[in-house]
Every structure is written in C-alpha cells, then in structure tokens.
Coordinates of C-alpha atoms in Angstrom, one line a residue:
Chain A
X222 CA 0.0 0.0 0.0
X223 CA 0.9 3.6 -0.5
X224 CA 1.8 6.2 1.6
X225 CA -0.2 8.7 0.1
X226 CA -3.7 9.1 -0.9
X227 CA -4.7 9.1 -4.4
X228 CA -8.3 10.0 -6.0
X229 CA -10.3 6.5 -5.3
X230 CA -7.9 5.4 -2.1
X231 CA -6.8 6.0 1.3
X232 CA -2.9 5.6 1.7
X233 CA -1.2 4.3 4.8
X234 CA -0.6 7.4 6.5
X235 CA -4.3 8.3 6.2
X236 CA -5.4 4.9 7.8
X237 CA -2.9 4.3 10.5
X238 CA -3.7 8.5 11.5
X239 CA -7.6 7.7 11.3
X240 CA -7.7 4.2 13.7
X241 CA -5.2 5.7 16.3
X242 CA -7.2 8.8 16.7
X243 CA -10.3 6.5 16.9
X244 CA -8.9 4.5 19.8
X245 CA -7.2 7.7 21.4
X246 CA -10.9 9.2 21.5
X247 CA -12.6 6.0 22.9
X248 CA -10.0 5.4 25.4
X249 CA -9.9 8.7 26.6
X250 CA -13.5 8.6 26.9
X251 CA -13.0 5.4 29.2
X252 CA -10.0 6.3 31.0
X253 CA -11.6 10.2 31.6
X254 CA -15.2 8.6 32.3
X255 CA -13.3 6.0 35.0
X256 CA -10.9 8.2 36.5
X257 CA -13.3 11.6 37.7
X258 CA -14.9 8.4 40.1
X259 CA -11.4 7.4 41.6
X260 CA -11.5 7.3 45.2
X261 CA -8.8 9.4 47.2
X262 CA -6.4 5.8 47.8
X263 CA -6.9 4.7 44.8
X264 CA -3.4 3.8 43.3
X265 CA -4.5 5.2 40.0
X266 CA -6.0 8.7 41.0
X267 CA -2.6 10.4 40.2
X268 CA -1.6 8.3 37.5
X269 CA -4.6 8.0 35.5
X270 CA -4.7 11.8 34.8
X271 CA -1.1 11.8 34.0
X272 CA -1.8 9.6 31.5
X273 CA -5.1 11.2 30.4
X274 CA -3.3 14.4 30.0
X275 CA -0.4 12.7 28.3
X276 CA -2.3 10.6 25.7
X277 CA -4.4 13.7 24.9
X278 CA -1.6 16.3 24.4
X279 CA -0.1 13.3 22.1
X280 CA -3.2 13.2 20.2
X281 CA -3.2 16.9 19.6
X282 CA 0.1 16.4 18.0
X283 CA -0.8 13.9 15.6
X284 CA -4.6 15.5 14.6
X285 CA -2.2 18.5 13.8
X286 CA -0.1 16.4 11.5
X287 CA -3.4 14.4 10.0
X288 CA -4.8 17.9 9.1
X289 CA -1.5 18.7 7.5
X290 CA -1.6 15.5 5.6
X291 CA -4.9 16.4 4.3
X292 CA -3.1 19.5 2.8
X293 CA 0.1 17.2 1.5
X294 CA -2.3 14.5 0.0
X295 CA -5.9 15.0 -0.3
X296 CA -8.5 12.6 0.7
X297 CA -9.9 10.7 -2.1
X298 CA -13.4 11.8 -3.8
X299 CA -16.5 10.3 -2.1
X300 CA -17.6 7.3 -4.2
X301 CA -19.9 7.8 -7.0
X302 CA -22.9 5.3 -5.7
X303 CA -23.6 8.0 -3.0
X304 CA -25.8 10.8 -3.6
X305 CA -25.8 14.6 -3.2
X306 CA -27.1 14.4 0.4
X307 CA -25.0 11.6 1.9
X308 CA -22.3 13.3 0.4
X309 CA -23.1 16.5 2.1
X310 CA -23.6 14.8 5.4
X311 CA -20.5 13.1 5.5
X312 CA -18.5 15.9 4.7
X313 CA -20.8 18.0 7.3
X314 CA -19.8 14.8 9.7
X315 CA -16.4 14.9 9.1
X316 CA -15.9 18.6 9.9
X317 CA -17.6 18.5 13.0
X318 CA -15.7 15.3 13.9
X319 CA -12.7 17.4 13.6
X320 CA -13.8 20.6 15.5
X321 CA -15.2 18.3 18.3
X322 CA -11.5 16.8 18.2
X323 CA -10.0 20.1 19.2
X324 CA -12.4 21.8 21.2
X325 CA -12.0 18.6 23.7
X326 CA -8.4 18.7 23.6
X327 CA -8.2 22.4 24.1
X328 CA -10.9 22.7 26.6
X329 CA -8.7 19.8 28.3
X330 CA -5.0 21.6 28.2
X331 CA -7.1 24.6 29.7
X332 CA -8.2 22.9 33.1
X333 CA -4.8 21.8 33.9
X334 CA -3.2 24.8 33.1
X335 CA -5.4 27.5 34.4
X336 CA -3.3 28.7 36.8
X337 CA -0.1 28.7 34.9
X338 CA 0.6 24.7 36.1
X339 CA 2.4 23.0 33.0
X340 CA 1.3 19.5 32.0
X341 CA 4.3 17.5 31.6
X342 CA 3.4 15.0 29.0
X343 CA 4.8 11.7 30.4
X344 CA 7.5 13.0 32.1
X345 CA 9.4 13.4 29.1
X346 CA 8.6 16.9 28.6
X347 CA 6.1 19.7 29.7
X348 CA 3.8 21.7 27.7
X349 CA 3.6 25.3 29.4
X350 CA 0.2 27.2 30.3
X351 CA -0.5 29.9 27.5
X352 CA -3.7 31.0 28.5
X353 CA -4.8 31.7 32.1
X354 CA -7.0 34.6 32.1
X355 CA -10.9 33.0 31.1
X356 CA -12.5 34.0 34.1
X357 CA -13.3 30.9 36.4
X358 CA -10.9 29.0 33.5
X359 CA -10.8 25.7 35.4
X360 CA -14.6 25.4 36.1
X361 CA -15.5 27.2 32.7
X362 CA -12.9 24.4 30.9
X363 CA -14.3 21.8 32.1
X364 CA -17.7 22.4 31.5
X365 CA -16.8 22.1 27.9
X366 CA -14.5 19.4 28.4
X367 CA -17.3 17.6 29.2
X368 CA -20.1 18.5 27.3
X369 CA -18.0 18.5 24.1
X370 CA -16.4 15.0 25.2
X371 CA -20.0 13.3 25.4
X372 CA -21.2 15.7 22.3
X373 CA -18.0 14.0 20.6
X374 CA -18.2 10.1 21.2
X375 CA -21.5 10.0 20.3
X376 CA -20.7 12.0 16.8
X377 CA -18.1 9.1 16.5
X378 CA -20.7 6.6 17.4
X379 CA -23.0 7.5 14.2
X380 CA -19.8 7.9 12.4
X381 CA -18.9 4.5 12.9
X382 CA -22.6 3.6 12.7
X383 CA -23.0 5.3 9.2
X384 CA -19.8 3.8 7.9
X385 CA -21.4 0.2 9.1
X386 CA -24.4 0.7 7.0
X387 CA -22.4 1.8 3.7
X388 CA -20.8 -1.4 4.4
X389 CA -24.0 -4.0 5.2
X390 CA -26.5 -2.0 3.8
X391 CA -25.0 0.1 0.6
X392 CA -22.6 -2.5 -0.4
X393 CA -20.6 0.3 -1.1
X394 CA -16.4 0.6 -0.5
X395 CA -16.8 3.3 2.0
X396 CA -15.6 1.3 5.1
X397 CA -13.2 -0.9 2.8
X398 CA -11.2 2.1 1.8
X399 CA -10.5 2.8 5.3
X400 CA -9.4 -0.5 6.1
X401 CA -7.4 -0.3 3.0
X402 CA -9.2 -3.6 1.3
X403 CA -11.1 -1.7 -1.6
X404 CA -9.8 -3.5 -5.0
X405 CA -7.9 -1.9 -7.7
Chain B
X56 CA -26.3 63.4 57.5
X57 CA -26.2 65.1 60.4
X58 CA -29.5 64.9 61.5
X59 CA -29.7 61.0 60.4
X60 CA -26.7 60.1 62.8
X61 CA -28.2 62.4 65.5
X62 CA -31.3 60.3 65.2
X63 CA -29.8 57.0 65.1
X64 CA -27.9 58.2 68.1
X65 CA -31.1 59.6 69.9
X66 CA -33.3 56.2 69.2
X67 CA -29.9 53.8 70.2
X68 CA -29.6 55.6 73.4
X69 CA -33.8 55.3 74.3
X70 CA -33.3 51.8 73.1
X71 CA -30.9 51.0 75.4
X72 CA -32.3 53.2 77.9
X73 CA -28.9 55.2 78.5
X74 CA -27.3 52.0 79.1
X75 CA -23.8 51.3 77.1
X76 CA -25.0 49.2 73.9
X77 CA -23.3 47.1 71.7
X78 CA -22.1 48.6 68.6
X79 CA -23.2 47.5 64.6
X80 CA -19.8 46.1 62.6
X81 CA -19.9 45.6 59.5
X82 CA -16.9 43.0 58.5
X83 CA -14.3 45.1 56.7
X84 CA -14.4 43.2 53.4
X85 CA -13.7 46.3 51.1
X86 CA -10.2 46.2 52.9
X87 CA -10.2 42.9 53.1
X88 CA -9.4 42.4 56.9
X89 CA -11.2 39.6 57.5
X90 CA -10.0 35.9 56.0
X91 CA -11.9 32.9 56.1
X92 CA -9.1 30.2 56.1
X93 CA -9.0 26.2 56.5
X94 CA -6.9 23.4 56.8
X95 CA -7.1 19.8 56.5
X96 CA -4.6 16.7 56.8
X97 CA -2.8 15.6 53.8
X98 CA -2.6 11.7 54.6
X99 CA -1.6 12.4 57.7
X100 CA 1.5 13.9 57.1
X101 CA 1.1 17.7 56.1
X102 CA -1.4 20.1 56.3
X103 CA -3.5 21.7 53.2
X104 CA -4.4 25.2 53.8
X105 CA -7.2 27.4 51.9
X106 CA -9.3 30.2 52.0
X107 CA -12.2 31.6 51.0
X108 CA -11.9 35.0 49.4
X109 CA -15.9 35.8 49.0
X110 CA -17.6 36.5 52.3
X111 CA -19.4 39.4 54.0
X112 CA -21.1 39.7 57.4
X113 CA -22.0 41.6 60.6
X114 CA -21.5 41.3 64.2
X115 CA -22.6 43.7 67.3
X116 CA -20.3 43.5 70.2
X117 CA -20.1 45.4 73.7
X118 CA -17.0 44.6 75.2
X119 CA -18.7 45.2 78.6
X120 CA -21.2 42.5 77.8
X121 CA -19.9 40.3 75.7
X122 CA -22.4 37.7 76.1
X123 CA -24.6 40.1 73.9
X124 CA -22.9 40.1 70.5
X125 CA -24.1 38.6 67.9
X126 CA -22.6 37.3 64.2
X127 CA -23.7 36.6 61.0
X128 CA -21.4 35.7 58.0
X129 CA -22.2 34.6 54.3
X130 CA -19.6 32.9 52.3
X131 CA -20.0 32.2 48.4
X132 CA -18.6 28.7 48.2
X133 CA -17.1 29.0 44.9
X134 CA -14.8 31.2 46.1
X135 CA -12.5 28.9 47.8
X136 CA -8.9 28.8 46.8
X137 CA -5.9 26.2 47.2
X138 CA -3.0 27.5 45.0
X139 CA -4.2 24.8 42.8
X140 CA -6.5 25.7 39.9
X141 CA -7.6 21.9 39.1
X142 CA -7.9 21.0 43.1
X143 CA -10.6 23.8 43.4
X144 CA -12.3 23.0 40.4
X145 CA -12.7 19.3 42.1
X146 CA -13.6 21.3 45.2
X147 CA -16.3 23.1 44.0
X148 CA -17.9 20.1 42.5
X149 CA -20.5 18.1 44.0
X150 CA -17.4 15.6 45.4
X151 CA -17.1 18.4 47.9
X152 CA -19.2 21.7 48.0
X153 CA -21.4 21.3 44.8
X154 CA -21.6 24.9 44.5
X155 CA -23.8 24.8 41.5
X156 CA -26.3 23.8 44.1
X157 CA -25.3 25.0 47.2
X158 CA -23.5 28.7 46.4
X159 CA -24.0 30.6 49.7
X160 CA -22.8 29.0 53.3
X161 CA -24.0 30.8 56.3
X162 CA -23.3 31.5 60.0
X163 CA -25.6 32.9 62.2
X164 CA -24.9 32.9 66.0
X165 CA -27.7 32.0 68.4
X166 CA -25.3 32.4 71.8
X167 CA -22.0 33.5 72.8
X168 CA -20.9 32.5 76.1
X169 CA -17.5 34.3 77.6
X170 CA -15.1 31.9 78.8
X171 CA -12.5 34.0 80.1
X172 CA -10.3 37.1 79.4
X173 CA -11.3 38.0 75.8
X174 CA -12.2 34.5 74.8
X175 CA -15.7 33.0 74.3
X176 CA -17.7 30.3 72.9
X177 CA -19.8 31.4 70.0
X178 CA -22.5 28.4 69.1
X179 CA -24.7 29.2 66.1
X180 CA -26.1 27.8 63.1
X181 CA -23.8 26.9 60.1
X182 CA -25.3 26.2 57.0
X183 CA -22.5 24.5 54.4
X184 CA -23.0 22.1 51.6
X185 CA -26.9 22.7 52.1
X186 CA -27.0 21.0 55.6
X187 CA -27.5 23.3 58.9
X188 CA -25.9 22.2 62.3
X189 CA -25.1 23.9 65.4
X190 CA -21.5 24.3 65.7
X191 CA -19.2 26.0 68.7
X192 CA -16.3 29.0 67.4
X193 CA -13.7 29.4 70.3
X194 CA -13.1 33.0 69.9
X195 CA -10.8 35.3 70.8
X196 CA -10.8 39.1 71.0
X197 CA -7.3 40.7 69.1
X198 CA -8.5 44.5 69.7
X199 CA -10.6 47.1 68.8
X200 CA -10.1 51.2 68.8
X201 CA -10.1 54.3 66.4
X202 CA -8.1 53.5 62.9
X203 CA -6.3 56.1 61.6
X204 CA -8.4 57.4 59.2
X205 CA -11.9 58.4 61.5
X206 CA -13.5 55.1 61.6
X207 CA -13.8 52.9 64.6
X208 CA -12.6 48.7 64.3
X209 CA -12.9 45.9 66.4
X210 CA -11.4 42.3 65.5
X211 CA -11.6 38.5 66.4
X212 CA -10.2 35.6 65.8
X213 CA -11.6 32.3 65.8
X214 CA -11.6 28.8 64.9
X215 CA -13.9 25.3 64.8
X216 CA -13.3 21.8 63.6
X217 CA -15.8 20.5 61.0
X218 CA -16.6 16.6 60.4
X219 CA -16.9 16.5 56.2
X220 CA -19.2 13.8 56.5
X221 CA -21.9 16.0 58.9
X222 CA -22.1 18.2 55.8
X223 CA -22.9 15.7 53.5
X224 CA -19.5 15.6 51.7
X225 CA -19.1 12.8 50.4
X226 CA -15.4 12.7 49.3
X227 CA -13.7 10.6 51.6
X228 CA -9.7 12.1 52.0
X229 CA -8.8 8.9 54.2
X230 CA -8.7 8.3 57.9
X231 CA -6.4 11.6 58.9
X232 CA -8.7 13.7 56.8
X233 CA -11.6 13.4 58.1
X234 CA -12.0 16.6 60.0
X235 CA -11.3 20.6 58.5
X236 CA -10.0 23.7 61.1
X237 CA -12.3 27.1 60.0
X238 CA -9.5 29.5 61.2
X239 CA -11.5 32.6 61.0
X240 CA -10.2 36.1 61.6
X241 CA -12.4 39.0 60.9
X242 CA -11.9 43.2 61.5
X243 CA -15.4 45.0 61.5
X244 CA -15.8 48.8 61.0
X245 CA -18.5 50.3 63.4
X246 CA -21.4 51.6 61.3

C-alpha cells in the first residue's frame, strides 16, 4: 500500500492516523469517564490523569499532522454510488468530527493549566500554560471538556454507525477504503 | 447626614435606655481584613491550607457585655482557593461543596458564652453544603479602637473543627482527613 492518498484510495498514512485517533478518542473517553470516580487511595488517582493528559496532548500532535496530511495528500473523492445528500452529510460529519476533536483537547490543556501549572506529557517533557486569564478558567474548561467530550463520542458513534451501513447495507467501498481492502 | 446620625444616636440611646449598647460592625471586606481560612490533613502527614476569598457579614459587640454580641457571616462557596486551579475546580464540585447547588454558606450565631479574658464560645447555626448544624467558634478578641483614618474597628479571631461527612461531603480524603480547622479572623468597622 501507499503512503499517500490518491483519488479513489486512502494511503497508509491516512489509515494508521484515522484508527489511532479512533482509539485515542474511545480510550480517553473510558479512561476520563473512569478516573473523575477514583476514590482518594486509589493507586490510579494520580496516574490516571497523567496519562489522560499525556495521551491527549499526544493526540493533539498527531490530529495537527493528519490535518496537515490532508493538505500534503488529499483525501480521495466520495464514491460515485452515494448521492448529493449523503455526500453533504459526510463531509458536514467529518468537519464537526474534527472541531469536536479540538475543542476537547483544548478545553482539556485549559483545566490543567489555568493557573499557569504545566502539564508535563509523560515526564518526558512539559507543555507550558499559555492562557490563564478565562474568568473561572478551570470550572469554565471543564464544563466544555465535558459536554464536548459526550457531544463528541456519540458524533463518532454514528460515524462508525454510518460507515457500518455503507458497508452491510449500501454494499458500497466506504468502510473498505478505510481498512485499506477496496480493490484496484 | 447630620441629623440622620443624631437620630440614630437619639433612638440607640432610648433603646438601650442610657445603658452602654453594643455597637453595629460591618466585617471590613472592602479592605479585606477579615480571612476565612481552613486546613485539612494531607494523609496524615502535612497540612492543606485554603481560603475563601468571598464573604461578607455583621457582628454587634459590647466589650462590657460580651455575652450580647451577635454574628452573622455569608460565604459564596465557589470562592475557595488552594494555590491549585484543578484541586478547586474538584472542590467546588459536588465531590465536595457542589456549588452549583449550594453557592452561599452561612453563619448565624444563636449564643456567645465568655469563657474567660477576651475569649468566648460562640454556638450558632452553620449552614454549608446545604445541611445546617449547630456548631461551637472558640473565639478570641485581638483588639478594637479608632483607625487612623476616622472610623472605629474591632477584630476576632476564631476557629472550629468541621466533620466532612456532617455536611454531606461525600469525598472521603482517608482516615487523617476526616476533619477541617475554619481559622477565622475577621476586622469589622463600626457603622
């Protein structure tokens, strides 16, 4: 397989970017969903927002580089079966898949860092505050965290659902292309 | 002006029928004199101090009669402050204070009872986390007098032990943390 896209497929850097950020976005979902609940001597109550924080600043990183990549080498066309509408949707979808994807991860870095705190991103390095003036910024920041984090799983839900029912319903390539098995 | 303070001065005194009185305070909290502070055990092995920066009140007190004064003091519970942006953001949430639901806690004192030279025992109602129970302040008297700039100040200090679970919060910190000081100390301008 490629690296690149090209008009009818997705290359390998598309489809490894794609299912990591999938299973960064459901596992954070988990692992933020679990952790808010941990009790005080829980061995995990530190650790489990480090990692949180961690995986999430990671994940910034590489949605920075897919959305370069889409710049470098264009997603293919949408497939000719689908009409005007679905079209539309997806594309609708896909944008607000992508805006979800930052509004979390921003909303996120500003909790941590509200009062200037920087969030060291597994010890390797830190990631300074840059924005500490939002009035009530840590309550404010995680309102949003968390509405946009619930607003945002279940976008990838019906994402994943639609995709599902180009497959077993349509017939069409759409979820084959992602796993790169489309022919030709 | 004049005439409204010579008033006030003529009903106090009828009022108290030519007796000394207490005086009105209102808690300086334009200067900020008066600090609502607490601490709580860190597993046992350090101590975790805070404050409140949002609270206003009142208190009448007649050094001659002590066992007169009264208190009242209302906190906005969102105001509390750690040195830690993410700890008060858990502390404001229903793991702790839920301020969304409960914004205001409130003291209002029912008795003060002198227990010795400048100290006394004020019990009154506290009303924190939406749950109201009697609670005793061991207070202490620091000073009062003119200030320098033609108002008149008195000031206490005081300070109570709180059981979280009593207010309904239902974090549990461990066995050494089961307990937060209120270290309380308040300057009121006569009014």
């Amino acid at each position: 397989m490629r690296w690149r896209n090209s008009s009818t497929h997705y290359g390998l850097t598309s489809i490894v970017l794609h299912w990591l950020v999938a299973a960064a976005v459901f596992g954070l979902f988990g692992l933020g969903y679990w952790m808010v609940g941990l009790t005080y001597y829980s061995s995990w109550y530190r650790t489990a927002p480090d990692l949180h924080k961690s995986i999430g600043l990671v994940l910034f990183l590489v949605m920075l580089v897919r959305v370069l990549w889409r710049f470098v080498s264009p997603a293919p066309g949408p497939l000719a079966s689908q009409g005007r509408l679905t079209q539309a949707a997806a594309k609708l979808g896909h944008s607000v898949l992508y805006l979800g994807l930052f509004l979390v991860m921003m909303s996120g870095y500003l909790i941590s860092t509200a009062d200037g705190r920087a969030i060291s991103v597994f010890g390797l390095f830190d990631v300074p505050a840059l924005i500490t003036s939002i009035p009530n910024q840590a309550d404010t920041a995680g309102l949003v965290h968390e509405y946009a984090a619930w607003a945002l799983v279940i976008l990838a839900v019906l994402h994943a659902l639609a995709a599902l029912k180009h497959h077993f319903i349509d017939r069409d390539a759409t979820l084959r292309r992602m796993l790169g098995r489309n022919p030709g | 002006m004049l005439k409204k303070t010579l008033a006030a001065l003529v009903l106090g005194s009828a009022l108290a029928g030519g007796q000394a009185f207490a005086a009105d305070y209102a808690i300086d909290k334009e200067g900020q004199h008066a600090f609502v502070n607490f601490k709580i055990s860190h597993l046992g092995y350090s101590w975790l101090w805070g404050t409140f920066k949002d609270f206003d009140g009142a208190f009448s007190f007649d050094a001659a009669k002590p066992a007169e004064s009264k208190v009242n003091v209302t906190l906005k519970t969102a105001s509390v402050d750690t040195n830690h942006a993410e700890r008060d953001k858990h502390l404001r949430s229903d793991d702790f204070l839920n301020v969304a639901k409960h914004p205001t806690a409130t003291f209002e004192s029912t008795s003060v009872k002198p227990t010795g030279d400048g100290t006394a025992d004020i019990t009154g109602n506290l009303t924190l986390n939406g749950v109201t129970k009697p609670v005793v302040i061991a207070a202490k008297f620091i000073g009062e007098g003119k200030d320098p700039w033609g108002g008149y100040r008195a000031g206490f200090e005081g300070s109570t032990t709180l059981t979280l679970k009593d207010f309904d919060i239902k974090m549990d910190l461990g066995p050494a943390s089961q307990t937060v000081d209120l270290i309380i100390s308040v300057e009121g301008v006569r009014k």
